[in-house]
Short mmCIF file of C-alpha atoms in Angstrom, two decimals:
data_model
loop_
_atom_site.label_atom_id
_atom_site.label_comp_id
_atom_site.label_asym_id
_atom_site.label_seq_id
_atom_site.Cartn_x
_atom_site.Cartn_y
_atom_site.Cartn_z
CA UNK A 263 0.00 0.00 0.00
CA UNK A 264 1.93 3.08 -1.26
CA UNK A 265 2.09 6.02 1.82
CA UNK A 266 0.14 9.39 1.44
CA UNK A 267 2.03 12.61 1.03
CA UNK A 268 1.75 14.50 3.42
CA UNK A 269 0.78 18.20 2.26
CA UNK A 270 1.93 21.13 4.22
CA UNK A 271 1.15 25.14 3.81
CA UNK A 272 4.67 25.29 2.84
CA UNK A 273 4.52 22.87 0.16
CA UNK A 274 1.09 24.68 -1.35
CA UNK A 275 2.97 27.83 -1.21
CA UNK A 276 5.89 26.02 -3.14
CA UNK A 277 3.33 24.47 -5.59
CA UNK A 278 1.67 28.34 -6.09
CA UNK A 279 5.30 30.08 -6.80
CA UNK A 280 6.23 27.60 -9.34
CA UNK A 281 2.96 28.03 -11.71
CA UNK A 282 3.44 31.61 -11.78
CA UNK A 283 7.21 31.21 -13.10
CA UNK A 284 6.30 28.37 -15.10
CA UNK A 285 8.78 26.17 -13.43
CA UNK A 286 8.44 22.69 -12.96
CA UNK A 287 7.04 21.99 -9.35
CA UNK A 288 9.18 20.56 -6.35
CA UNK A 289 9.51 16.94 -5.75
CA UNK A 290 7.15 15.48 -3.03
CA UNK A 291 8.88 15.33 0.27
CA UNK A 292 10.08 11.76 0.86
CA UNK A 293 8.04 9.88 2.92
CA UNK A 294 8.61 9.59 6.96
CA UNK A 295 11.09 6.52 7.59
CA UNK A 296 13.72 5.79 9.93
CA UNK A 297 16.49 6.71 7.78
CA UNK A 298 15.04 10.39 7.77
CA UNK A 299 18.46 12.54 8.02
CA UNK A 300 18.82 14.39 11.35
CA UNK A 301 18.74 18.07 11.37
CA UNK A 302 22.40 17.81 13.20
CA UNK A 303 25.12 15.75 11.47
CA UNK A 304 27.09 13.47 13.65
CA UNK A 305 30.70 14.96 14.09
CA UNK A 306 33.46 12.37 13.06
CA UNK A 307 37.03 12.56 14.03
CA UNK A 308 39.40 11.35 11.03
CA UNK A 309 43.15 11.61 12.10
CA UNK A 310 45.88 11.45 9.54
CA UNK A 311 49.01 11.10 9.33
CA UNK A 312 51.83 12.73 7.24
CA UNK A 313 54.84 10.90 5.95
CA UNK A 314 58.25 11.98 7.71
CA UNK A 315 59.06 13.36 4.46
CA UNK A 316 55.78 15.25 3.70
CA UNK A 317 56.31 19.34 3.71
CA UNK A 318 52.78 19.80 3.02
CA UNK A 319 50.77 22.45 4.34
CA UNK A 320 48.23 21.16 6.91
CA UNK A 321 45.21 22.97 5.64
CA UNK A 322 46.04 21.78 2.41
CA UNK A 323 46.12 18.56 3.30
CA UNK A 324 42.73 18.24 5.21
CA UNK A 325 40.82 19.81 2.30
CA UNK A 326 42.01 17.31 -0.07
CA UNK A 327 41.07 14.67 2.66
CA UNK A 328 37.72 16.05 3.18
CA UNK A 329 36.88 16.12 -0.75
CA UNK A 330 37.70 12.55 -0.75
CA UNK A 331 35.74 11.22 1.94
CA UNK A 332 32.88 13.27 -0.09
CA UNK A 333 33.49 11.33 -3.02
CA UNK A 334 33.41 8.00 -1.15
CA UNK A 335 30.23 8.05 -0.19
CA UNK A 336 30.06 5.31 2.14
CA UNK A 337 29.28 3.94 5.38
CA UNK A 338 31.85 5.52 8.28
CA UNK A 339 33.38 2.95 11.10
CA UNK A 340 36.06 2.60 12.53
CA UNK A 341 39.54 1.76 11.39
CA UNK A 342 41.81 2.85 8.63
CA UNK A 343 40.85 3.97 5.29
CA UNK A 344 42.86 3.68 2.18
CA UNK A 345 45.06 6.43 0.67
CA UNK A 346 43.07 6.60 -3.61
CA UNK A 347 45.51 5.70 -5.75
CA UNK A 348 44.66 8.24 -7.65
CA UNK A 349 45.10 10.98 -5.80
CA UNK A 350 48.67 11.94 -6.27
CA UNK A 351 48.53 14.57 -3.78
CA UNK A 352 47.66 12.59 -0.82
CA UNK A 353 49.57 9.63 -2.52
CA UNK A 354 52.77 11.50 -1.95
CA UNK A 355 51.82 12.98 1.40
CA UNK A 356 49.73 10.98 3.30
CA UNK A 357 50.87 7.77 5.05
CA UNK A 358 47.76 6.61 6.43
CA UNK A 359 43.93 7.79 7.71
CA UNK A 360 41.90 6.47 10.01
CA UNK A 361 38.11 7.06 11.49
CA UNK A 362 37.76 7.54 14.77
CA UNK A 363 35.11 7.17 17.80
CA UNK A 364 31.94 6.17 15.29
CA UNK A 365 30.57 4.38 17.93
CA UNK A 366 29.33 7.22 19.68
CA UNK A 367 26.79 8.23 17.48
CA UNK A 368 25.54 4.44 16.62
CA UNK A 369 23.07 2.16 18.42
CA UNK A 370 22.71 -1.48 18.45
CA UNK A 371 25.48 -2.27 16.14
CA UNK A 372 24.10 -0.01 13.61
CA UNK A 373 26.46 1.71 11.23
CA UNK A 374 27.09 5.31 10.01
CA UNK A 375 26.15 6.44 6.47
CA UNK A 376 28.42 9.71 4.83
CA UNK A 377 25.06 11.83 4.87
CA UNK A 378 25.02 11.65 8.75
CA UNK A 379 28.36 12.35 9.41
CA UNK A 380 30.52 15.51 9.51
CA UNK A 381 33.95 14.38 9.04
CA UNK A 382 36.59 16.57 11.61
CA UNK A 383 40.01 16.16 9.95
CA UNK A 384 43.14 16.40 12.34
CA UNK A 385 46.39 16.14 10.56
CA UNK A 386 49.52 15.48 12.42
CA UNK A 387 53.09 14.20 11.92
CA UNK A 388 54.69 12.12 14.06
CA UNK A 389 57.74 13.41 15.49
CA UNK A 390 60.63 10.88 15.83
CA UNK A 391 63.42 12.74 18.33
CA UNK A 392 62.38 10.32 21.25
CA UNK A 393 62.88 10.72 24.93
CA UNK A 394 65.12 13.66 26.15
CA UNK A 395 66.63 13.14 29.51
CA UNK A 396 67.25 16.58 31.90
CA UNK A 397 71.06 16.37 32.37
CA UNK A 398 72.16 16.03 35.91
CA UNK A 399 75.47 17.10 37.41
CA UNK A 400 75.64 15.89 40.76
CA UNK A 401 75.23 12.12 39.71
CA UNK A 402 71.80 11.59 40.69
CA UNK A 403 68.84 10.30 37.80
CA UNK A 404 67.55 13.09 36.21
CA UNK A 405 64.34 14.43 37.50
CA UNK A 406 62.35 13.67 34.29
CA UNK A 407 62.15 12.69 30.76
CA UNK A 408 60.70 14.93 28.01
CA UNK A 409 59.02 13.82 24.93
CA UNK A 410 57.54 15.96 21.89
CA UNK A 411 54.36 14.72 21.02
CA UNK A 412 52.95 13.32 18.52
CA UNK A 413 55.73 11.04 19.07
CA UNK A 414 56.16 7.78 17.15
CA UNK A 415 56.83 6.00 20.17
CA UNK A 416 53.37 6.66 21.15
CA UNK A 417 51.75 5.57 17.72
CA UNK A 418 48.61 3.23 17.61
CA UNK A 419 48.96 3.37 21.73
CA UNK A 420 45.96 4.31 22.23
CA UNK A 421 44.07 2.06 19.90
CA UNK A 422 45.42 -1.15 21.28
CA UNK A 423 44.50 -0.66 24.99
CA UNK A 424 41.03 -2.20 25.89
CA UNK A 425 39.11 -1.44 28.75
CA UNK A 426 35.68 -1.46 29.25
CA UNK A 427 33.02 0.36 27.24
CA UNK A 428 33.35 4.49 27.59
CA UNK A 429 36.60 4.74 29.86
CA UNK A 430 38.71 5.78 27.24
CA UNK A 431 35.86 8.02 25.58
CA UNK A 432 35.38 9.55 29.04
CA UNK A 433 38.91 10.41 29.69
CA UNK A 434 39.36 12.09 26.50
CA UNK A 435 36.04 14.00 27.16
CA UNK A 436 36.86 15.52 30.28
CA UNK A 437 40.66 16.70 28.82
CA UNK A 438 38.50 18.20 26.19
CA UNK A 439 35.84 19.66 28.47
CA UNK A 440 39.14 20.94 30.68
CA UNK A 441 41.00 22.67 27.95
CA UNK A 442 37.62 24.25 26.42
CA UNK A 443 36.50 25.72 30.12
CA UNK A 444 39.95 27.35 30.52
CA UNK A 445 39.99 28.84 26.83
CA UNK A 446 36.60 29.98 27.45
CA UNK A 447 37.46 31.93 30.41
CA UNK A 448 35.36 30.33 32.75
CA UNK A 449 35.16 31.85 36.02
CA UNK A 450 36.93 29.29 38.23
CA UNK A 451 35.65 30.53 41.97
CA UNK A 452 32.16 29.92 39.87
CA UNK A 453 32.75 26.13 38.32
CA UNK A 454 35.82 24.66 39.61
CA UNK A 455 38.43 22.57 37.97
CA UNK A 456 41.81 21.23 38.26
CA UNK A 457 42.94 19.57 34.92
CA UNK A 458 44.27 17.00 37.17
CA UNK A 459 43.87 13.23 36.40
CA UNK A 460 44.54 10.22 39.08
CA UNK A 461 44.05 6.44 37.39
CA UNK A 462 44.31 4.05 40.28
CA UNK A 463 44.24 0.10 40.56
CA UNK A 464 46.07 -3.20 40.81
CA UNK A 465 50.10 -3.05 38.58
CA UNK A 466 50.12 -4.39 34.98
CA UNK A 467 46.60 -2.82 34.06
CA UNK A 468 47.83 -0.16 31.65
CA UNK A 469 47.72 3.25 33.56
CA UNK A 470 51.05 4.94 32.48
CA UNK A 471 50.41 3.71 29.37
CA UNK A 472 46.64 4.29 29.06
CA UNK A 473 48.44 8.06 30.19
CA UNK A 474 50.85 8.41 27.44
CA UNK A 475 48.04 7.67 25.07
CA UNK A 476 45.95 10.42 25.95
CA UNK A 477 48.21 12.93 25.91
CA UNK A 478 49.43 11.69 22.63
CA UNK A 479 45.72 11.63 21.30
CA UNK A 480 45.02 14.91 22.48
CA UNK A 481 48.26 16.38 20.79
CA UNK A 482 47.07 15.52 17.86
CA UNK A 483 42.89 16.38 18.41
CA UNK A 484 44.28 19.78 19.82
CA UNK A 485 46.82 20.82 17.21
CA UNK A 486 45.48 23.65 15.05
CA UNK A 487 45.21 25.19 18.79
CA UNK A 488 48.54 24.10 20.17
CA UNK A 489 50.77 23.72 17.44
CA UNK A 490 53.53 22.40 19.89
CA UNK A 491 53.23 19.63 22.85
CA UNK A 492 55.26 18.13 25.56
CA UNK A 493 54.75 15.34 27.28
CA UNK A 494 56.77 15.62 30.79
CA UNK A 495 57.30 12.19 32.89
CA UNK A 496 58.63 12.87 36.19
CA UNK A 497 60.38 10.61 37.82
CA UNK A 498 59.41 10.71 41.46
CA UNK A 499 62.31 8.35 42.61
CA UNK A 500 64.85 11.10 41.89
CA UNK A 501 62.84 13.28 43.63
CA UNK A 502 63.86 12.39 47.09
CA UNK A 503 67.62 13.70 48.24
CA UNK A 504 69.76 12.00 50.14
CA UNK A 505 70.46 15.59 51.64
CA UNK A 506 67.84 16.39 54.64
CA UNK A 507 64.88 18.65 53.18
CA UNK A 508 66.34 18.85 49.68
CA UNK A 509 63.54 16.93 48.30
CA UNK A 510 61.11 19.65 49.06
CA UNK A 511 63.12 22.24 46.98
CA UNK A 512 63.81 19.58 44.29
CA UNK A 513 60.41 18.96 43.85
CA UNK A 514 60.15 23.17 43.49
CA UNK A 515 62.75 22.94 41.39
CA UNK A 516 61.21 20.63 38.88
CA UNK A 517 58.10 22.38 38.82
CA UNK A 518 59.42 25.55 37.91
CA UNK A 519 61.06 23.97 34.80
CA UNK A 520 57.41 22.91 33.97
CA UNK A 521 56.20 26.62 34.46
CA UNK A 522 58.89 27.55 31.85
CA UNK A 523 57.31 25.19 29.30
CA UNK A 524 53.67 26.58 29.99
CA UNK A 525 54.39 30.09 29.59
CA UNK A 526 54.99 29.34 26.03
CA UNK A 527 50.86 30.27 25.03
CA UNK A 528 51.20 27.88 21.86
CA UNK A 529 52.59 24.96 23.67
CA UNK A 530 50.21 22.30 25.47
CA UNK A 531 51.76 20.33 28.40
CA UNK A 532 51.05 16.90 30.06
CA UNK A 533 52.45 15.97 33.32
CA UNK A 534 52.95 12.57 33.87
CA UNK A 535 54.16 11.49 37.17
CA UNK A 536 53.64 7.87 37.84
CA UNK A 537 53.19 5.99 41.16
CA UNK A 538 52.22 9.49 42.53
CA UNK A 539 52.24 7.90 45.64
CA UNK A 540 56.28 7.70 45.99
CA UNK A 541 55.61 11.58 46.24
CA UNK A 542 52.15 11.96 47.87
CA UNK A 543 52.33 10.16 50.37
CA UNK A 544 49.53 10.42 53.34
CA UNK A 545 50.91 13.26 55.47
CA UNK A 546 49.26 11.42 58.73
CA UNK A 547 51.74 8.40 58.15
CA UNK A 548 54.62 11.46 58.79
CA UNK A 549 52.84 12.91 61.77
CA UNK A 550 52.45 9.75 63.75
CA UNK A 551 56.41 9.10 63.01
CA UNK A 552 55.89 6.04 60.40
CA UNK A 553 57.57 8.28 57.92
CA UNK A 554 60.27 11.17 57.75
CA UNK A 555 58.86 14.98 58.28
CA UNK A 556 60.81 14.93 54.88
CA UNK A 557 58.81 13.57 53.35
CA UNK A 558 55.87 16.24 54.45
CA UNK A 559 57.81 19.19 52.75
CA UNK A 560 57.49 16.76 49.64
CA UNK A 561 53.86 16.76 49.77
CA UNK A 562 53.26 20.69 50.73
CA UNK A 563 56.20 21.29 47.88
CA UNK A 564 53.97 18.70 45.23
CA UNK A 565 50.18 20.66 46.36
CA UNK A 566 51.56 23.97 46.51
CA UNK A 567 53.04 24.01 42.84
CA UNK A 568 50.40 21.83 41.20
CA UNK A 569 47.84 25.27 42.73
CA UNK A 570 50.54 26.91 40.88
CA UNK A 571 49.88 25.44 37.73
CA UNK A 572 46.22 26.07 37.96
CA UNK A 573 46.78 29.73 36.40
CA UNK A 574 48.00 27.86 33.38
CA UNK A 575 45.23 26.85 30.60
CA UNK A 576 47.67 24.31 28.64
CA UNK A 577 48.33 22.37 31.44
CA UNK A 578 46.81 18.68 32.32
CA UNK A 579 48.43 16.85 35.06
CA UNK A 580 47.46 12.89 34.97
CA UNK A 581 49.12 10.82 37.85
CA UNK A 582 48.76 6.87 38.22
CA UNK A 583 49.09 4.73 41.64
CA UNK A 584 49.09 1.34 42.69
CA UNK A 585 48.09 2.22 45.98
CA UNK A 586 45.48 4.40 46.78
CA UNK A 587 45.30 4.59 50.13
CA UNK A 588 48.99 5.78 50.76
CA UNK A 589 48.10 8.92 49.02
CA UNK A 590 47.72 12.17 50.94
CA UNK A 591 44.08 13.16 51.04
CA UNK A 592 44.34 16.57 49.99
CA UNK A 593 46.11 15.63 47.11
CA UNK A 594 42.64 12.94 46.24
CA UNK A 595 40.84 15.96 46.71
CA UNK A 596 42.53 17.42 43.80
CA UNK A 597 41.64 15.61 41.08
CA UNK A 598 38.69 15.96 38.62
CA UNK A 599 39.20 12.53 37.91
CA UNK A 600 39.70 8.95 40.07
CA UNK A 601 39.59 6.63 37.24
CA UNK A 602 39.92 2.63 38.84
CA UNK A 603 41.76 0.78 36.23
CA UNK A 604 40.97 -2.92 37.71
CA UNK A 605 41.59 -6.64 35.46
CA UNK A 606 39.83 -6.83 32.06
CA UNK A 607 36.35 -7.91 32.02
CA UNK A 608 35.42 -11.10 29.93
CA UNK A 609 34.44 -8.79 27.14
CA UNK A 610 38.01 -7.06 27.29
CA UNK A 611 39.60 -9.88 27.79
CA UNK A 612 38.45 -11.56 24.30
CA UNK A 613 38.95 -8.08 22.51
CA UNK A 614 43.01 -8.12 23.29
CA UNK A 615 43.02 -12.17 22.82
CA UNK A 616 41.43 -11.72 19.49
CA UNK A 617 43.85 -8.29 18.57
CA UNK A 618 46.87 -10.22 19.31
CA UNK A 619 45.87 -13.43 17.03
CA UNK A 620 44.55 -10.81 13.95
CA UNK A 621 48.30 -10.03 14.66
CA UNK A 622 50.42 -12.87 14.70
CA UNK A 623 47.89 -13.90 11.42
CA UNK A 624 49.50 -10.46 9.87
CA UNK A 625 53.05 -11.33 10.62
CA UNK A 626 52.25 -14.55 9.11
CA UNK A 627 53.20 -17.11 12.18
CA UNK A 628 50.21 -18.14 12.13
CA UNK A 629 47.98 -19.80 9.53
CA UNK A 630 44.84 -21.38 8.66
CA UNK A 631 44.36 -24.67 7.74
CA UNK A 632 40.82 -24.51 6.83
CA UNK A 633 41.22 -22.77 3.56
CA UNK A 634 38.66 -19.99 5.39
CA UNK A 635 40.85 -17.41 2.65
CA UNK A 636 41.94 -14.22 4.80
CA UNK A 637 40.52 -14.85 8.22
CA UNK A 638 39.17 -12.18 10.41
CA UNK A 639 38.03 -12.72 13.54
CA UNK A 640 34.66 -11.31 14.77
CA UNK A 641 34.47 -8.93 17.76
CA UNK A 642 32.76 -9.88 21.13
CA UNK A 643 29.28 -8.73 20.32
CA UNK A 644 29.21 -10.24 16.85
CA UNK A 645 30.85 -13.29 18.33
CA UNK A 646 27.99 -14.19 20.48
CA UNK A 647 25.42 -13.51 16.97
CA UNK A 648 28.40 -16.43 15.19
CA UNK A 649 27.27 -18.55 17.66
CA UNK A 650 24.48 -19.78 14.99
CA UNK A 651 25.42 -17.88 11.94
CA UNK A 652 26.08 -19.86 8.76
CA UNK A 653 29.81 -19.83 9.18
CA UNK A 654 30.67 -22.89 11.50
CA UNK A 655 34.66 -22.54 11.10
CA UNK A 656 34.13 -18.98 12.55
CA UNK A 657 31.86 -19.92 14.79
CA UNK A 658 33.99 -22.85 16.17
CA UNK A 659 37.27 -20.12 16.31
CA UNK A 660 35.06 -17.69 18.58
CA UNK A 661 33.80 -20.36 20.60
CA UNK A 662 37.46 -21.56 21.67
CA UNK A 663 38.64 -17.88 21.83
CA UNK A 664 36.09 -17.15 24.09
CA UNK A 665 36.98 -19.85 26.07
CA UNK A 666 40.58 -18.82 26.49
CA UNK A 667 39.31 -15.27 27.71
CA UNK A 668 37.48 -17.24 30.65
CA UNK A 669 39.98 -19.07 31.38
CA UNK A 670 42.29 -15.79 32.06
CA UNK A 671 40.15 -14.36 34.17
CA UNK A 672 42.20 -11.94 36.79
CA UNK A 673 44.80 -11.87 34.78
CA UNK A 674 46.48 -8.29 34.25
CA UNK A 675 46.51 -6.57 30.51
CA UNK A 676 50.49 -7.05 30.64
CA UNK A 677 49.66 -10.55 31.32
CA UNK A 678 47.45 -11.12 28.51
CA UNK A 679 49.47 -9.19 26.09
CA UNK A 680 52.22 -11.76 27.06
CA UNK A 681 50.40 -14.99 26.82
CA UNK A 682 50.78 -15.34 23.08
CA UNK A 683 54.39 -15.27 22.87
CA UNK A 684 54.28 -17.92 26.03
CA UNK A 685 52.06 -20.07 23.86
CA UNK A 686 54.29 -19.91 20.73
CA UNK A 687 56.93 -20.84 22.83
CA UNK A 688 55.49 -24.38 24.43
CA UNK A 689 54.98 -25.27 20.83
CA UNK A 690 56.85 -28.15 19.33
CA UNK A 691 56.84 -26.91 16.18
CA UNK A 692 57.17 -22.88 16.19
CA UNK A 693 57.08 -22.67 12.27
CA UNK A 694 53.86 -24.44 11.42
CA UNK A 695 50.64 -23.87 13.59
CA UNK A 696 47.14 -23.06 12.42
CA UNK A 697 44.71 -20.62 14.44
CA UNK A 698 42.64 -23.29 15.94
CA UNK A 699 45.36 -25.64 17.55
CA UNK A 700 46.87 -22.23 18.94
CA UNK A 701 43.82 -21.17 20.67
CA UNK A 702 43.19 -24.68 22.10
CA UNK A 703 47.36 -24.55 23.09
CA UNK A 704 47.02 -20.86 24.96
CA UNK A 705 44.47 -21.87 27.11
CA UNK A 706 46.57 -24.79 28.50
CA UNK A 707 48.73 -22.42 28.70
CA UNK A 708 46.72 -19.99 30.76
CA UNK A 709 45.60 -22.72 32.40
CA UNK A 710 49.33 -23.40 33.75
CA UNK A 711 50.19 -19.44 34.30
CA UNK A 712 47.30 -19.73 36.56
CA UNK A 713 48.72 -22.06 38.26
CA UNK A 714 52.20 -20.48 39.00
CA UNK A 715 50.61 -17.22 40.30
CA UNK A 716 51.79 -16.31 43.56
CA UNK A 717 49.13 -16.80 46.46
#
C-alpha cells in the first residue's frame, strides 16, 4: 500500500510560486522513515598522518582529505581507510587515515552512512626525536624525561589498549571539556576545575600507558590550537635527596622547569608522574612518626606548585598509583578525575586475545588450515550472533577464543598481552601452527600461568 504525502502550507505555497514562473514543481517530500536525516550531522574525528618526508601544508592537506571522503560516499566505522591511488597529492603525502570514535553516534550495532556524518580532519606528523633526559650534574637520575608529542613511540597506543566500554571516551572527554573551560574563560571561583587526572588500581593494568596515550591523542585532536606539545614524565624516585629537606626544593625545582614550558601560550603540556604515591604520600603516616617529616615538605612542595599550575590553561596533570590509600588526602581531593583501572572484564579480555591473534595472522606465524581465505576474527558482540550464523569454522574459532578469555580471568593486561608469545613458545613446532590448535594450546597455557601465580 503506497504512503500518502503529506501536504503542508509550505509545500502549497511552493506548488503556487512555481505556476506563476512556469517552473516545474518541487519533488514530493520523501516519505517519513527511519532513515530520515537528522537536522544535526554526527561529528566524526578522522586523524591522519603525514609521511616523515611530507612538507605539506596542513590545511592543504585536510581539504584534499575532506573532498575525498565526499566522493566516497560510504558507510563511516572505525579503522583505517585507504590512501586513492589516484590521488597523487595525498599519494605522496599521506601515510595513512583512520576514522575515529563512530561508535558514539551508533546504536545497536548499527552503522554510520556519509550523509550523517561531519567528518573533523586532524592532521599530524609524528615526530621521531624520542625521549630527552634533563642532564644532571651531581650524579643523581635526572628528574624527568621529556618527549615531543605526537611522538612515534606513542603511535597506535591508544588504539590497542582495551578497557571497558566508555573509559577511554570519558577520559578524552573531560581533557576536552578541561581545555575548552579554561579557553573559554570560565570563572573558576564559579565552576571549579583542576585539569588533574589520578588512574588508580592493581600493577600491569595499563595506567602509564593508558596516560601516554591520551596525551598523545590529544596532541594531535588539539593541534590547530597548540601547534607544539610536551609530554613531561617525572620521575618521582629522583625526587627524594639523600640531603635532609632537599627533596622539598627539588620537587620546586622541577616544577618551575614545567612553568617555563607553559608560559609558552602555543605549547600544550602533560604531566605525567607515575606511582604518585612515591611523592604523595599520606601526610598522617609522617605525623604519627611512620615516615620522615621529609617527606611532608614533599607533599606541601607537590600541592603547593600543582595550585601553581592552575593559572595555566595548557596544562593537564594525569598521575597513576598502585596504591590508593597511601596517598595524601588533599592531594585525592585534587583531582577531577579517580579513574579505577581494575583486570579486564570477559568482554576485554576476548577483545586483546582476538587483537593479538589478527596479529600474529598479519606477521604470518600463524595460519589457517581450513582454507577460510583471509581470516578475520569477529568482535565480542558479533561473536555471540556467530554462535548460529552460517559460518561454522568462525563460529567454532570464537567459541574456543572465548573460552581462552574465561579461562584468564584476573589476569592483568600485561599478562594477557604476554600470553601469546608464552604459547608460541610451548609449541613443538614454532614454524607451522594453524589458528585453531593455537587457541586450544594458549588456554593450556593460561591454564598453567594460573597455576604459578603467587598466592
Amino acid at each position: 500500500m503506497s504512503v500518502p504525502m503529506e501536504i503542508s502550507v509550505q509545500n502549497l505555497t511552493d506548488l503556487a510560486i512555481c505556476e506563476q514562473n512556469g517552473a516545474a514543481p518541487p519533488p514530493p517530500p520523501p516519505p517519513p522513515s527511519a532513515t530520515t536525516v537528522p537536522e544535526d550531522k554526527i561529528l566524526v574525528p578522522v586523524e591522519v598522518c603525514l609521511k616523515p618526508s611530507s612538507t605539506a601544508r596542513a590545511d592543504e592537506v585536510g581539504s584534499a582529505v575532506e573532498r575525498m571522503l565526499e566522493k566516497r560516499s560510504l558507510s563511516y566505522s572505525d579503522g583505517p581507510v585507504p590512501v586513492p591511488i589516484d590521488d597523487m597529492f595525498l599519494v605522496d603525502n599521506v601515510q595513512r587515515i583512520r576514522i575515529c570514535e563512530t561508535d558514539d553516534g551508533v546504536k545497536d550495532h548499527g552503522v554510520l552512512l556519509f550523509w550523517q556524518v561531519k567528518p573533523v580532519v586532524h592532521v599530524f606528523q609524528l615526530s621521531e626525536e624520542g625521549p630527552c633526559e634533563e642532564s644532571s650534574t651531581d650524579g643523581q637520575l635526572s628528574s624527568f624525561h621529556e618527549w615531543i608529542l605526537p611522538a612515534k613511540e606513542f603511535d597506535g597506543m591508544w588504539e590497542s589498549l582495551i578497557y571497558e566500554p566508555g573509559l577511554k571516551q570519558r577520559l578524552l572527554r573531560y581533557a576536552q571539556s578541561a581545555l575548552l573551560f579554561t579557553e573559554k574563560g570560565v570563572d573558576p571561583f564559579l565552576v571549579s576545575w583542576n585539569r588533574i587526572i589520578l588512574l588508580h588500581g592493581p600493577p600491569g593494568t595499563g595506567k602509564t600507558s593508558l596516560c601516554k596515550a591520551l596525551a598523545q591523542k590529544l596532541s594531535i585532536r588539539f593541534n590547530s590550537r597548540y601547534p607544539q606539545c610536551q609530554l613531561v614524565e617525572v620521575n618521582a624516585h629522583s625526587l627524594f635527596s639523600k640531603w635532609f629537606s632537599e627533596s622539598g626544593k627539588l620537587v620546586a625545582r622541577l616544577f618551575e622547569k614545567i612553568q617555563e614550558m607553559v608560559e609558552e601560550e602555543n605549547n600544550l603540556v602533560f604531566v605525567l608522574i607515575d606511582e604518585v604515591e612515591s611523592l604523595a604520600a599520606a601526610r598522617k603516616a609522617a605525623l604519627s612518626g611512620s615516615e620522615p617529616s621529609d617527606s611532608i615538605r614533599v607533599v606541601n612542595a607537590l600541592l603547593t606548585q600543582m595550585d601553581k599550575l592552575k593559572s595555566s590553561p595548557n596544562v593537564i596533570i594525569m598521575t597513576t598509583s598502585n596504591i590508593t590509600a597511601a596517598i595524601d588526602v588533599a592531594f585525592v581531593d585534587r583531582a577531577d578525575i579517580k579513574a579505577y583501572i581494575g583486570p579486564p572484564t570477559l568482554q576485554a579480555r576476548y577483545e586483546i586475545l582476538r587483537s593479538s591473534m589478527q596479529e600474529l595472522m598479519r606477521a604470518g606465524i600463524l595460519s589457517d588450515t581450513q582454507e577460510l581465505g583471509k581470516v578475520t576474527l569477529p568482535n565480542y558482540a558479533t561473536a555471540q550472533e556467530r554462535q548460529v550464523a552460517q559460518e561454522p569454522e568462525i563460529a567454532e574459532l570464537c567459541k574456543i577464543l572465548l573460552e581462552a578469555a574465561e579461562t584468564c580471568e584476573g589476569f592483568s593486561g600485561r599478562s594477557l598481552r604476554r600470553l601469546p608469545f608464552l604459547t608460541h613458545a610451548s609449541l613443538a613446532d614454532a614454524y607451522s601452527c594453524d589458528l585453531a590448535k593455537f587457541l586450544c594450546t594458549m588456554i593450556d597455557t593460561a591454564k598453567k600461568e594460573w597455576s604459578e601465580l603467587p598466592d
